[in-house]
Coordinates of C-alpha atoms and ligand atoms in Angstrom, one line a residue:
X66 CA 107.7 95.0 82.9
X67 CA 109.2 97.8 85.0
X68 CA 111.1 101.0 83.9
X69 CA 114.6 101.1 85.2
X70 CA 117.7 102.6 85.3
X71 CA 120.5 99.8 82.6
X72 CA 123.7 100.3 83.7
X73 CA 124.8 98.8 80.0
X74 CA 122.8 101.2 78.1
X75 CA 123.2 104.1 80.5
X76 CA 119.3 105.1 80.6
X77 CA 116.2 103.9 81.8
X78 CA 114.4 101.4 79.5
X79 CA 111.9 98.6 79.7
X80 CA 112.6 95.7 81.9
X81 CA 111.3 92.2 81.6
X82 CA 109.5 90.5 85.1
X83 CA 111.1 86.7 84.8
X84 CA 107.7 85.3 82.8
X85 CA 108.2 88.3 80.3
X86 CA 111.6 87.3 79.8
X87 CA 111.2 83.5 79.5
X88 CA 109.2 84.4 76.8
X89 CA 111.8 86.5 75.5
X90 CA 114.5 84.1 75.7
X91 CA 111.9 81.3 73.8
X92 CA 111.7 83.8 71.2
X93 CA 115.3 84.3 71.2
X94 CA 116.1 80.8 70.5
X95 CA 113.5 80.6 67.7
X96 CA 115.2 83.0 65.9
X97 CA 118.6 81.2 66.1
X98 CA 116.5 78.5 64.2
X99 CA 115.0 80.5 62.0
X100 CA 116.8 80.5 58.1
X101 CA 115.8 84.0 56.9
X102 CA 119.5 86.0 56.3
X103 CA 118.1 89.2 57.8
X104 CA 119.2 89.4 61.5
X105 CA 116.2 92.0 61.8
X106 CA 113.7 89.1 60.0
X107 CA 114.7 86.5 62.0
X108 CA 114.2 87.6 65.2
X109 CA 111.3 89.8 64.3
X110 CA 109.0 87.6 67.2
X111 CA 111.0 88.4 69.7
X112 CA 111.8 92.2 68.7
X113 CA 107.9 92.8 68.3
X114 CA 107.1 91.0 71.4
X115 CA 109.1 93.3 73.4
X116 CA 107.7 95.8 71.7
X117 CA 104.2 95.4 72.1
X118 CA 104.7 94.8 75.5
X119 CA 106.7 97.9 76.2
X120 CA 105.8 100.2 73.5
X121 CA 109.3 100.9 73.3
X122 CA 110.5 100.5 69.9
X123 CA 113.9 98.7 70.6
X124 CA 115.7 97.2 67.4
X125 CA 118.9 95.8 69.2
X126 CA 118.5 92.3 70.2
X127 CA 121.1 92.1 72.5
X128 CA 119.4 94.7 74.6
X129 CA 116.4 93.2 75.1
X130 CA 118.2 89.5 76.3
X131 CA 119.9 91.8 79.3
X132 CA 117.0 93.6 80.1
X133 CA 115.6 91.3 82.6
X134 CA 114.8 92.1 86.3
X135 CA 116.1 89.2 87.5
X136 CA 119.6 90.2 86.4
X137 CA 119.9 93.4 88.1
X138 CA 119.4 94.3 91.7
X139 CA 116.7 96.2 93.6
X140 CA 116.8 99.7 93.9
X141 CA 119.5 101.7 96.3
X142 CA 117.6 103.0 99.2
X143 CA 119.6 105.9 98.9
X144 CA 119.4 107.3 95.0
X145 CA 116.4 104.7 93.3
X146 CA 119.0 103.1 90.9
X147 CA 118.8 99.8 90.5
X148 CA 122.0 98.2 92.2
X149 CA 123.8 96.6 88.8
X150 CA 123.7 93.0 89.9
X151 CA 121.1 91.3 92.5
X152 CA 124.2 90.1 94.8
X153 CA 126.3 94.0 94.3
X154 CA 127.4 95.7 98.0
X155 CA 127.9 98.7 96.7
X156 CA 125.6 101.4 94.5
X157 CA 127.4 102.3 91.3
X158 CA 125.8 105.0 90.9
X159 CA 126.6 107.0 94.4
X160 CA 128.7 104.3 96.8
X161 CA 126.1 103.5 98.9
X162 CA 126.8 100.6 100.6
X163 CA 124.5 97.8 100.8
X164 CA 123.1 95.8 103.8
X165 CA 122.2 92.3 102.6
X166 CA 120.4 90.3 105.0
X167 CA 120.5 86.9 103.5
Ligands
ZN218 ZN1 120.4 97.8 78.7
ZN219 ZN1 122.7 104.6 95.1

């Protein structure tokens, strides 16, 4: 787990390393499966996973299943913010543009 920048939610939060999040995403699918009528209930696992992991207190599911490291790219060398995808050429956040060496 790392703390960085989400372009979606506009603010730093908690994000899951790729073992984190394939727990996650386990968790996510259980939920699908799970009959309780309370979004909240159902994917209660996964929502206090995340939680106790990041102390964070996050109630929006759909937050969590984006905040993965693997889906964003590594920080600018110019500003620290994370580029918004791993294959982006250019910084949103001040237009740096990107060297990629593969
Ligand atoms: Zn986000
Ligand atoms: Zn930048």
């Amino acid at each position: 787990m790392e703390i960085k920048y989400c372009w979606r939610c506009k603010m730093e939060v908690p994000m899951l390393n790729k073992e984190e999040f394939t727990v996650a995403y386990e968790l996510y699918g259980k939920g699908f499966k799970n009959l309780k009528k309370d979004r909240q209930e159902r994917f209660k696992e996964l929502l206090d996973y995340y939680n106790d992991l990041t102390g964070f207190g996050e109630t929006e599911l759909n937050a969590i299943m984006h905040h993965s490291l693997e889906q964003i790219g590594p920080d600018c060398e110019k500003c620290g913010k994370p580029y918004r995808t791993p294959k982006a050429k250019l910084c949103a956040a001040c237009g740096n543009k990107r060297i990629l060496t593969e």
